[in-house]
XYZ file of C-alpha atoms in Angstrom:
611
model
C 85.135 -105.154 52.207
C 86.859 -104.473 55.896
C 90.724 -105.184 56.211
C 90.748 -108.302 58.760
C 91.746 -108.053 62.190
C 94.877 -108.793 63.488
C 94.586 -112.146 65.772
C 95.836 -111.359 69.181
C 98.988 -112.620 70.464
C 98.571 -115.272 73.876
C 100.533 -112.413 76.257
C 98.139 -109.595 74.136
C 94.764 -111.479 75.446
C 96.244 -112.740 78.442
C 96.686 -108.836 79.233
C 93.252 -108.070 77.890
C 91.472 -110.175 80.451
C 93.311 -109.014 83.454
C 92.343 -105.457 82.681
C 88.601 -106.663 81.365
C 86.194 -104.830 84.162
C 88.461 -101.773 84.116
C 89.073 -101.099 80.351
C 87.850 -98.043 79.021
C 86.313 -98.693 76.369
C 84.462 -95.510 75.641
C 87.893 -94.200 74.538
C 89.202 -96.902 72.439
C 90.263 -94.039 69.536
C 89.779 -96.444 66.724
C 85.911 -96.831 64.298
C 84.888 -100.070 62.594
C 85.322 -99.920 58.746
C 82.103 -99.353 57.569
C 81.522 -95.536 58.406
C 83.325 -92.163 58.562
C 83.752 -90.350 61.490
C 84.583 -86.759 61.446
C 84.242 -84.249 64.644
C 83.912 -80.583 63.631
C 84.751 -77.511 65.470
C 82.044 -74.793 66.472
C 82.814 -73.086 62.974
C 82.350 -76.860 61.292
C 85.868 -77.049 60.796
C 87.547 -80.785 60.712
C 89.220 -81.328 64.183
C 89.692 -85.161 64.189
C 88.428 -87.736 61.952
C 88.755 -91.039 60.999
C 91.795 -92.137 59.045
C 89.195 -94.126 55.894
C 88.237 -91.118 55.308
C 89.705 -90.918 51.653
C 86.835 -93.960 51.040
C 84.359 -91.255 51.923
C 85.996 -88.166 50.979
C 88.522 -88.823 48.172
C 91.312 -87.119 50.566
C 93.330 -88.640 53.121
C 93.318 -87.969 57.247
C 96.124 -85.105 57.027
C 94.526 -83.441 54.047
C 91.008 -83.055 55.632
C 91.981 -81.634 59.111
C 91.293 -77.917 59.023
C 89.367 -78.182 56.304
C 85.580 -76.953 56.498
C 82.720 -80.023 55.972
C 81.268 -77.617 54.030
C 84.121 -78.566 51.563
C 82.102 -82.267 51.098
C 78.518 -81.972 51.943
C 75.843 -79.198 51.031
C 75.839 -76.565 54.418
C 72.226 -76.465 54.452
C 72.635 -79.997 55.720
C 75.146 -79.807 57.868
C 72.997 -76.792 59.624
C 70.089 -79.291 59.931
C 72.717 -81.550 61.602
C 74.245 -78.744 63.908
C 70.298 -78.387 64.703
C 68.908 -81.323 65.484
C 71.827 -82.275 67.871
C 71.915 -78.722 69.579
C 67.970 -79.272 69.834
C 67.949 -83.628 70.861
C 64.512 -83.518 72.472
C 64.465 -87.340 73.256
C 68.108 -88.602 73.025
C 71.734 -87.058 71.999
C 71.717 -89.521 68.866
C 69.342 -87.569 65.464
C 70.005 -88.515 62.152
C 69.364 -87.084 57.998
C 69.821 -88.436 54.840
C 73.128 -86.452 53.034
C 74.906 -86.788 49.990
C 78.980 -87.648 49.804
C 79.601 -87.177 46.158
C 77.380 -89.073 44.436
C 76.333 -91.427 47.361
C 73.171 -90.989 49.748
C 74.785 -91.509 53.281
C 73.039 -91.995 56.630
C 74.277 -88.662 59.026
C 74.432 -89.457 62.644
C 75.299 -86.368 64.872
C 75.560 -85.862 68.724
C 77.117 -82.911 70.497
C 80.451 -83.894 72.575
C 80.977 -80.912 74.269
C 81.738 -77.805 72.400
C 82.341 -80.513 69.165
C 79.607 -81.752 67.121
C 80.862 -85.362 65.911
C 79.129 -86.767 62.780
C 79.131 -90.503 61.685
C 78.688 -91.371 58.055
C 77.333 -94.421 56.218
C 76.451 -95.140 52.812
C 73.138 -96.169 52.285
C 72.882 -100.134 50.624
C 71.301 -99.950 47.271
C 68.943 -103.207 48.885
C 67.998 -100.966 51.871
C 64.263 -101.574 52.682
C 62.177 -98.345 51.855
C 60.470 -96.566 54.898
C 57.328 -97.521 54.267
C 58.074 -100.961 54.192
C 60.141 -100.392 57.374
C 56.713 -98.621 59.074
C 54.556 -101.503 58.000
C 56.774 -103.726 60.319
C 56.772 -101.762 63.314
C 53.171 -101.309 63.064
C 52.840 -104.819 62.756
C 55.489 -105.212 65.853
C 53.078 -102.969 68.150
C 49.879 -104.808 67.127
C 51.221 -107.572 68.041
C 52.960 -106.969 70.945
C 49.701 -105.519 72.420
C 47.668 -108.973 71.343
C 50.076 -110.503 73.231
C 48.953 -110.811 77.219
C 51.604 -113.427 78.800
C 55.147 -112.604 79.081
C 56.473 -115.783 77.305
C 54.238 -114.430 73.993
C 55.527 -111.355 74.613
C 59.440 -112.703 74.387
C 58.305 -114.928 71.663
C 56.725 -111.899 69.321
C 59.707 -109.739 69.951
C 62.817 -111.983 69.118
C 60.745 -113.086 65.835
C 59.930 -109.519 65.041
C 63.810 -108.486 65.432
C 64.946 -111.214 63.425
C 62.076 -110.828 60.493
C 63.320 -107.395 60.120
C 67.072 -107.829 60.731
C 67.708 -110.987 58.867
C 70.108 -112.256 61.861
C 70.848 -116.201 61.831
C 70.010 -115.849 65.761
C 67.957 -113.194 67.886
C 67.810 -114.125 71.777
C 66.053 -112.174 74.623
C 68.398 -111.597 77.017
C 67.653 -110.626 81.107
C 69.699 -109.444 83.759
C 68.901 -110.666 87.216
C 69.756 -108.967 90.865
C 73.701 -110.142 90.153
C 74.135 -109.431 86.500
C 74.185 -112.363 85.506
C 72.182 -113.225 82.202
C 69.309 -115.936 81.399
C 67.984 -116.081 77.320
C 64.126 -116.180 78.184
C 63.228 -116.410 74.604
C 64.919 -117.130 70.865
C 64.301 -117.161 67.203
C 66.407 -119.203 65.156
C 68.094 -120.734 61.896
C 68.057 -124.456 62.149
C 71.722 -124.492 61.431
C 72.262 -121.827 64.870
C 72.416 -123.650 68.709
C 70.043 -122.664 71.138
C 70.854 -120.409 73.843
C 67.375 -120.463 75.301
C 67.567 -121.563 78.874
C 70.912 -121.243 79.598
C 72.636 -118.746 81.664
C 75.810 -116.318 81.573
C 77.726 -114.934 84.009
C 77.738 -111.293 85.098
C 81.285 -111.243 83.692
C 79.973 -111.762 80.273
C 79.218 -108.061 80.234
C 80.804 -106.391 82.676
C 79.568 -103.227 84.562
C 81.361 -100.228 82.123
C 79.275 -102.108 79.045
C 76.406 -102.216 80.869
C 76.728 -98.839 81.475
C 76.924 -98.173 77.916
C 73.720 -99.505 77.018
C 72.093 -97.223 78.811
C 73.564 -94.342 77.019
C 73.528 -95.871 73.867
C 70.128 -98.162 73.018
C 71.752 -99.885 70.158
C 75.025 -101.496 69.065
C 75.787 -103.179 65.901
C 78.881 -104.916 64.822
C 79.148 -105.784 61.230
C 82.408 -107.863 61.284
C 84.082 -109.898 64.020
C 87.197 -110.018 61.628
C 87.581 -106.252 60.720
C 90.289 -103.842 61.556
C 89.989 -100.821 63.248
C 90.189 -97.782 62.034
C 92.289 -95.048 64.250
C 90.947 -91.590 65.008
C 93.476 -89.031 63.163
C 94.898 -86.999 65.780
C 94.345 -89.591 68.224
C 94.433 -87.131 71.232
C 92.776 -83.502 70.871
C 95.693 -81.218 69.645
C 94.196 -78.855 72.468
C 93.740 -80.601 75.334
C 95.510 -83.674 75.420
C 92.344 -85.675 76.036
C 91.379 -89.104 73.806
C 87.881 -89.057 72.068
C 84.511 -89.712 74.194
C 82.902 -92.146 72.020
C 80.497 -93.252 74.398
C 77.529 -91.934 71.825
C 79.092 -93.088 68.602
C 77.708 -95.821 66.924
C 80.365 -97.163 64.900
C 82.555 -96.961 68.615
C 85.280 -99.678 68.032
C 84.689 -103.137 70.226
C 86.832 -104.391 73.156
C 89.334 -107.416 71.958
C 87.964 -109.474 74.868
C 84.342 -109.017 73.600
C 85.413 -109.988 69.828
C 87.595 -113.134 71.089
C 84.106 -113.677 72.930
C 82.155 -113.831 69.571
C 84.604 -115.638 67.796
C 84.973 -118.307 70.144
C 80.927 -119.237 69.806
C 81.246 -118.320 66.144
C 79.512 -115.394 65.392
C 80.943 -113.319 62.799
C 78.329 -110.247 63.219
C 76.112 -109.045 66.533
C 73.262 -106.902 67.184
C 72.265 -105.505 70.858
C 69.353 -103.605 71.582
C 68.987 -102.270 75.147
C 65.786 -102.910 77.144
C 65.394 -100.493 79.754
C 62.779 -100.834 83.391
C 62.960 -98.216 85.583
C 66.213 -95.997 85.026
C 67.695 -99.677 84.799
C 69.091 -101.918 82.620
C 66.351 -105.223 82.050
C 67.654 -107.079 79.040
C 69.039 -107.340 75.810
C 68.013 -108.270 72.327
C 71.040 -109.825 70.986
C 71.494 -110.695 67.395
C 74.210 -113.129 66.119
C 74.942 -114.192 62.141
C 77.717 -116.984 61.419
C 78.763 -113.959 58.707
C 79.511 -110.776 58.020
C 76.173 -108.741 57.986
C 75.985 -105.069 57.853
C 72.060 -103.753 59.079
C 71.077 -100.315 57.494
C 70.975 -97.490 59.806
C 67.604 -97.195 59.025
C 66.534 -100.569 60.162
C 68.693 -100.214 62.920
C 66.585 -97.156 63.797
C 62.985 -99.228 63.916
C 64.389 -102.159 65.796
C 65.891 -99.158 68.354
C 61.866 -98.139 68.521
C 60.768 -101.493 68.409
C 63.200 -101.924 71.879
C 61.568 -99.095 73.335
C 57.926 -100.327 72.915
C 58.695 -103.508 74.256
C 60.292 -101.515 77.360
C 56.629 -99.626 77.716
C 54.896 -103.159 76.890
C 56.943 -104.751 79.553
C 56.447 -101.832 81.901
C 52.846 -102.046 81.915
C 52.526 -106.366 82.561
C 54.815 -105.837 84.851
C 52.973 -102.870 86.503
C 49.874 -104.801 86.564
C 51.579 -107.863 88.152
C 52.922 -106.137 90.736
C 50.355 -104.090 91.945
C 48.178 -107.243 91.761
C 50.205 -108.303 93.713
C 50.280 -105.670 96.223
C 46.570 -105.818 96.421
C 46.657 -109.243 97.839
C 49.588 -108.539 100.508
C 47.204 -105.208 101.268
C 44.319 -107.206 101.416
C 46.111 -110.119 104.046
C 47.910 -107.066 106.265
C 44.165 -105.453 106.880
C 42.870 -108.763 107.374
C 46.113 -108.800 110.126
C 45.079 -105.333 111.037
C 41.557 -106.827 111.986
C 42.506 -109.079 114.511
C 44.097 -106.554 116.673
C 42.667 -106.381 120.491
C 43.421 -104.110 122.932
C 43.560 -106.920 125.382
C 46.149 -108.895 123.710
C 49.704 -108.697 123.630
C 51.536 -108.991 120.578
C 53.015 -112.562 121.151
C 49.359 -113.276 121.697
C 48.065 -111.958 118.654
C 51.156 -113.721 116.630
C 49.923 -116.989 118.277
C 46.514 -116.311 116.207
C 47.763 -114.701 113.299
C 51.388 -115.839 112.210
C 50.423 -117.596 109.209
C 48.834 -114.198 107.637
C 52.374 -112.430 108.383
C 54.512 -115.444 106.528
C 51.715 -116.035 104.004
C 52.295 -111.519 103.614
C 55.903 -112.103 102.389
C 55.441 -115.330 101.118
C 57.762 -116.489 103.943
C 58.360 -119.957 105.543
C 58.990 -119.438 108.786
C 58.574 -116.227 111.525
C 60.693 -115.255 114.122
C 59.989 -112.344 116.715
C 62.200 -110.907 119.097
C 59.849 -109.368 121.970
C 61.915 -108.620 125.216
C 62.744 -110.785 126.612
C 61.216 -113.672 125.043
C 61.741 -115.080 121.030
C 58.980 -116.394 119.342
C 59.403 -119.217 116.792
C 56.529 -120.548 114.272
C 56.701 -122.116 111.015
C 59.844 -123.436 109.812
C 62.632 -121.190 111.114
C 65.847 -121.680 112.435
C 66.818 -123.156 116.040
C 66.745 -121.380 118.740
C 70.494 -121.578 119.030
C 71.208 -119.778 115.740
C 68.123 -117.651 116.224
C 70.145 -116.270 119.696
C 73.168 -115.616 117.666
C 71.083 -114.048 115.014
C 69.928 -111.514 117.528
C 72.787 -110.874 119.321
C 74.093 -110.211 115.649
C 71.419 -107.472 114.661
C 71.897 -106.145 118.519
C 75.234 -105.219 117.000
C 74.328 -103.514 113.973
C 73.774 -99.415 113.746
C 70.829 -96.892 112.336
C 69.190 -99.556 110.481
C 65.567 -99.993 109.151
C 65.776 -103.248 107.492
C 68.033 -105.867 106.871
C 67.534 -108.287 104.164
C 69.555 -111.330 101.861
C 68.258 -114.040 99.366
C 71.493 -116.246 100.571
C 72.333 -116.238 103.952
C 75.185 -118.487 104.242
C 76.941 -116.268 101.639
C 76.078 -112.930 103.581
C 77.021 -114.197 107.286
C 80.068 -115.836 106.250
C 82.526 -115.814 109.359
C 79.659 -114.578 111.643
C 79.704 -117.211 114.889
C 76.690 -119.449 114.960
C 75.401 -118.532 111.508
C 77.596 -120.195 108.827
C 75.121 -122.789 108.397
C 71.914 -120.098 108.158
C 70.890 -121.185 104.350
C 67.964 -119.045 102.786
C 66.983 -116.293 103.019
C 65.638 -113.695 105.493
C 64.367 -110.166 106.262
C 64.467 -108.441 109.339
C 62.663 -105.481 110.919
C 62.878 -103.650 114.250
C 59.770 -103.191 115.923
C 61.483 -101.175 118.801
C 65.130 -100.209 117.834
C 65.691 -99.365 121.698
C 64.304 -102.294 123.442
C 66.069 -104.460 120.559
C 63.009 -105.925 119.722
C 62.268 -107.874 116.363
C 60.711 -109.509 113.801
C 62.473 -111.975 111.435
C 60.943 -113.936 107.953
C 62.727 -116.588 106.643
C 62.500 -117.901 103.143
C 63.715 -121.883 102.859
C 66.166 -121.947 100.138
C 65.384 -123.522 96.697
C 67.157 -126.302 95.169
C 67.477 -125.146 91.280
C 69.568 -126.449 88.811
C 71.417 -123.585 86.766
C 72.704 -124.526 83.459
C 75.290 -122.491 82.476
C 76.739 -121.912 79.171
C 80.279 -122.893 80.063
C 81.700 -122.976 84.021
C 81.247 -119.392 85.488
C 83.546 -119.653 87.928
C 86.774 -119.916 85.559
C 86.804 -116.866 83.153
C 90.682 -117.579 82.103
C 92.176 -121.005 81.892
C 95.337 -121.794 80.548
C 94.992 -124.898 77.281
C 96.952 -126.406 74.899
C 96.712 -123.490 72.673
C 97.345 -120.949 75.162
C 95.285 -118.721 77.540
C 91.396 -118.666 76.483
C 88.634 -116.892 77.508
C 86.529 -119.753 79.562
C 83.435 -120.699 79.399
C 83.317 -118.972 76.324
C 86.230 -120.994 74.504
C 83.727 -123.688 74.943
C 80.206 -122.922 75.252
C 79.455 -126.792 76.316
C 76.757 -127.022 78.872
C 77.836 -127.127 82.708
C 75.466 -127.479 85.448
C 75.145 -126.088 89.072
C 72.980 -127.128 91.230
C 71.932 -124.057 93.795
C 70.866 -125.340 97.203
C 71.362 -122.226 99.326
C 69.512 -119.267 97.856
C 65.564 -118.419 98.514
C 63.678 -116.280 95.919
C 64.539 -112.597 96.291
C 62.954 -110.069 97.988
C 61.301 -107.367 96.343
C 60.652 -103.510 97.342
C 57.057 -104.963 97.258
C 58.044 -107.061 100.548
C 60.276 -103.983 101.996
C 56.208 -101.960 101.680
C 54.560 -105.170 103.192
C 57.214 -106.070 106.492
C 56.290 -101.928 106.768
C 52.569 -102.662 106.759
C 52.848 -106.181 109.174
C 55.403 -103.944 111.734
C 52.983 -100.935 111.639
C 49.816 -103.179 112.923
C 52.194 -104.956 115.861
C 52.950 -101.688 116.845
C 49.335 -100.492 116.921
C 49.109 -103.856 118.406
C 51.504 -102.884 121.711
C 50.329 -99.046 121.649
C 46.508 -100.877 122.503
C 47.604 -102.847 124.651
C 50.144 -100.647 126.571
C 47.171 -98.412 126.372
C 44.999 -101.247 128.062
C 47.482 -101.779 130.883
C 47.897 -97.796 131.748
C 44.156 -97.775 132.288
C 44.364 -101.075 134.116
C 47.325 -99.619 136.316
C 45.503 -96.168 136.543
C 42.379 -97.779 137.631
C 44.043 -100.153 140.190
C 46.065 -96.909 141.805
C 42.609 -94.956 142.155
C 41.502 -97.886 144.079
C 44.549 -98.575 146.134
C 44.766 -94.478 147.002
C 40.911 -94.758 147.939
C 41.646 -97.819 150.220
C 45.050 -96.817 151.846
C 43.842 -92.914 152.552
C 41.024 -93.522 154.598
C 42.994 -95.673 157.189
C 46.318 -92.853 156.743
C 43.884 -90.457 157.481
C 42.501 -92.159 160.657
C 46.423 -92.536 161.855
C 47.094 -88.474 160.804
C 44.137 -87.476 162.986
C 44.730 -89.830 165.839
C 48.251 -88.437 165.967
C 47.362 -85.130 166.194
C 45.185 -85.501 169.377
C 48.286 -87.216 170.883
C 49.965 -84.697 170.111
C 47.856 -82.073 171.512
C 47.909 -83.605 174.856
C 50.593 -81.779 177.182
C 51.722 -84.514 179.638
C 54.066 -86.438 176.898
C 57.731 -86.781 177.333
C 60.246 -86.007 174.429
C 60.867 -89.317 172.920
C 57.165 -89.971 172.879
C 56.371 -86.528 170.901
C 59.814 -87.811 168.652
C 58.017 -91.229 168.067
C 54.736 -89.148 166.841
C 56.631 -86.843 165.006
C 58.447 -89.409 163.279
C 54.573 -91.458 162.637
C 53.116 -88.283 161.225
C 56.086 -88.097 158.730
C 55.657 -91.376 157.839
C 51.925 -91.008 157.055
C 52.252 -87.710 155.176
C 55.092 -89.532 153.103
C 53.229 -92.285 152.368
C 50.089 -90.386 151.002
C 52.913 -88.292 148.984
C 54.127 -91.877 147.195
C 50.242 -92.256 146.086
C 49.920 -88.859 144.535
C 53.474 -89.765 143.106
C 52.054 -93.054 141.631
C 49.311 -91.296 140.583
C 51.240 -88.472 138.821
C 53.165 -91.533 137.206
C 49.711 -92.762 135.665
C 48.956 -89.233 134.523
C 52.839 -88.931 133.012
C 51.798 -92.153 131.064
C 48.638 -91.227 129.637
C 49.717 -87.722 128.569
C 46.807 -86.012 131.332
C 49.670 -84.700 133.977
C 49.683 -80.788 134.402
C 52.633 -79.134 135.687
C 52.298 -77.071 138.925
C 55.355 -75.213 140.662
C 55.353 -75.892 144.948
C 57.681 -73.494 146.932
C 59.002 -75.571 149.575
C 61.419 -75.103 152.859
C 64.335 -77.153 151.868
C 65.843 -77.014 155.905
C 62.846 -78.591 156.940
C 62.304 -81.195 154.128
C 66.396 -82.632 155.280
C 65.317 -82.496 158.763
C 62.325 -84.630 158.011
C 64.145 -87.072 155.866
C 66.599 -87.523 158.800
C 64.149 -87.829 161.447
C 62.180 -90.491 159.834
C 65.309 -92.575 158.223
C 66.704 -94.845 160.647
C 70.151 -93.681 160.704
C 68.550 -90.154 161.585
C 66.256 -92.081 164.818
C 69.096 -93.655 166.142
C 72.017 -90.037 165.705
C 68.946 -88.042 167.225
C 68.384 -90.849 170.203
């Protein structure tokens, strides 16, 4: 039986919230009761180890350091410990089955550095044999794969966790984009509350636990009201530094998290860590109204049973999403289809802006093409869509721009305080500032909470309490400004809609360098025959030998003026080839004297210095 916990004082919490998100808690140099922990040199000598240790070893914490572990358990089994954790294929965490004197113990060992720490626990005479133990988890996977909807799924898994645990209370627990927490599914006592439903704030578990659970899958807490047991030395005689428990199992808990527990009465906690994509999903959380110590070994299944229902969940949700991705695929080539060269892409938006908002599941469409902004569906006004652009004008090196909650992100932006929603934005020409805007409209939800999330600390007749969770009453919020999130499956699709208008204006800028090309031939064809006519009939003027100066000036000056002229159409023309990628560069030598004199002659400052 654990020693109970000293209660903490009002100042000693108090103190314990304010430093909540920044505790470190990986150090905390203390064990629960109900294991040994003993961290061994290179040579398996006793560096540090935890001060119960006379409950395991018959000797006390001052007595064992220096000693060898050989001393206490059989060295062929300490080598198969020293092996397995130098070797950890899949995890740092391996386990065996040793003996302690007469006892059969549980050995967990994990490299920490150039230590190798070992955790100790003694197996329960009622511990469930293995095979009974492989019966379950076979049973767990059939049935998980029976399942095909993700409320089954939920359902099978918290049942499974508690059949095999024995906890008054397993919950399914899931993160969403903020941290905070929803319970998606439970399995009960009568005599627990339901959780299912209700949500918890982010601050519940904050980000240095969450990182935790990804380096350690499983967590167990046998008793609330034990007290914990320090490290013996408490810093490395060496180096100076505390212990890295992040690995170790029987880790000691934050204060904040046990007053947490105790306040909705839970006097023992399980968590297993459900893991998506190098991220943190979910928990399975266990709670019993008393003490309740699991065996490592069933600890161990429901570890595998978390990482099943990881690949499980992996799978539905890889189906659903490229289902998913098939339809937006399917409604941007049906986009794709309606491009014409002929049409400009305001014109083919008039034809085909329901496809783009139906793509991204949007509700209204916005598109920025210079120098007019296209509105359809239900977006904003045209006021607030003007400040909206002059907004992303502003903004630098971006490819996308995106928020579920609009009012919350342009906060103190002029002319958008009263954007609600959400919305996505995408250049289709960064230079020209041009373009194109979904908007989601938001969703009015009701959120219940367990307990007000805004107030984590408020001051009561007994003192300072953590709130909500010295009262776990129900409060409600009602959300009014948020849309549903965006996905990276929207990021792919705005990708897919922006690639086809741009296709869209390459066709038809295509289309109107042909046009223009076309109309320049024509015009060069129609305004050289009569330049021609005016070249030669200037020339037999000129040839004639009875004309004064000013009237061979006045030819001069025509015959300039005709050449240049012809010169702007191959210019125009060169301009068409520049355009469609067909000019060829050719070096002229030219007499620069002459070209000035020419360009004076013919300008009329030049006429009138030269008359």
């Amino acid at each position: 039986m654990s020693v109970p916990r000293e209660q903490l004082t009002e100042d000693q919490l108090r103190q314990a919230l304010d430093h909540c998100a920044s505790e470190p808690i990986h150090i905390p140099g203390s064990v629960q009761p109900h294991g040994l922990l003993v961290v061994l040199s290179p040579e398996l000598t006793i560096q540090r180890i935890s001060t119960n240790c006379e409950l395991f070893l018959g000797i006390s914490a001052e007595e064992s350091i220096g000693r060898s572990l050989t001393d206490f358990v059989a060295p062929h089994q300490i080598e198969a410990l020293h092996q397995i954790a130098r070797n950890a294929p899949l995890q740092p965490i391996q386990t065996l089955e040793v003996t302690l004197g007469e006892r059969t113990c549980d050995a967990v060992a994990h490299k920490s550095g150039k230590s190798l720490i070992i955790e100790f626990e003694f197996i329960p005479e009622e511990a469930p044999p293995s095979s009974q133990l492989l019966d379950q988890l076979r049973n767990f996977a059939i049935g998980l794969h029976r399942a095909t909807e993700l409320p089954a799924i939920f359902d099978h898994v918290t049942t499974s966790v508690r059949q095999i645990t024995g906890f008054d209370r397993v919950k399914l627990y899931r993160f969403d984009a903020d941290w905070h927490g929803e319970v998606v599914a439970e399995d009960r006592a009568d005599f627990m509350p339901s959780y299912k439903g209700l949500h918890f704030p982010a601050s519940d578990i904050p980000e240095q636990a969450r990182r935790l659970y990804m380096q350690q899958y499983l967590r167990l807490i046998a008793d609330t009201s034990y007290k914990p047991v320090p490290i013996h030395p408490l810093f490395d005689p060496q180096g100076g530094e505390p212990l890295d428990m992040s690995q170790c199992m029987l880790r000691s808990v934050s204060p904040v998290h046990i007053q947490y527990l105790e306040n909705i009465n839970v006097k023992a906690s399980m968590s297993i860590s459900i893991i998506q994509n190098g991220k943190l999903w979910g928990l399975i959380a266990c709670h019993h109204n008393s003490p309740h110590h699991v065996p490592y070994a069933v600890r161990h299944i429901c570890e595998i049973m978390g990482h099943i229902f990881s690949a499980q969940l992996s799978t539905l949700e890889d189906v659903a999403r490229r289902e998913v991705h098939e339809k937006r695929t399917a409604l941007v080539r049906q986009l794709a289809s309606k491009v014409d060269a002929k049409a400009s892409v305001d014109q083919l938006l008039d034809q085909t802006h329901q496809l783009a908002c139906e793509a991204l599941k949007a509700s209204g469409l916005v598109v920025k093409v210079f120098p007019d902004i296209l509105r359809y569906g239900h977006a904003p006004s045209q006021k607030i869509v003007r400040h909206l652009v002059e907004w992303l004008n502003k903004q630098d090196d971006w490819t996308h721009i995106y928020t579920d909650d609009a009012q919350t992100f342009f906060k103190g932006v002029e002319g958008l305080e009263n954007l609600t929603g959400g919305l996505f934005a995408v250049p289709i020409s960064a230079k020209s500032h041009n373009y194109i805007i979904w908007f989601r409209d938001a969703q009015v939800q009701e959120v219940v909470w367990a307990g007000n999330p805004e107030k984590p600390v408020e001051e009561t007749g007994a003192g300072y309490r953590l709130t909500p969770r010295s009262s776990f009453e129900l409060w409600k919020q009602i959300v009014s400004q948020r849309s549903e999130p965006w996905t990276e499956d929207d990021i792919d699709t705005a990708k897919g809609v922006v690639s086809v208008l741009l296709e869209a204006e390459k066709l038809n800028a295509e289309e109107a360098n042909k046009a223009k090309s076309e109309f320049l031939a024509n015009m060069s064809h129609e305004i050289r025959t009569p330049m021609n006519a005016i070249l030669g009939l200037s020339k037999m003027l000129s040839a004639k030998g009875d004309l004064n100066e000013t009237q061979r000036d006045i030819l001069k000056t025509l015959q300039l003026s005709a050449d240049g002229l012809l010169e702007l159409i191959n210019d125009l023309l060169d301009i068409s080839k520049i355009e469609s990628r067909n000019i060829e560069i050719e070096a002229i030598s030219f007499d620069l004297p002459k070209l000035l004199d020419d360009v004076i002659r013919i300008s009329p400052y030049g006429r009138k210095t030269r008359s």
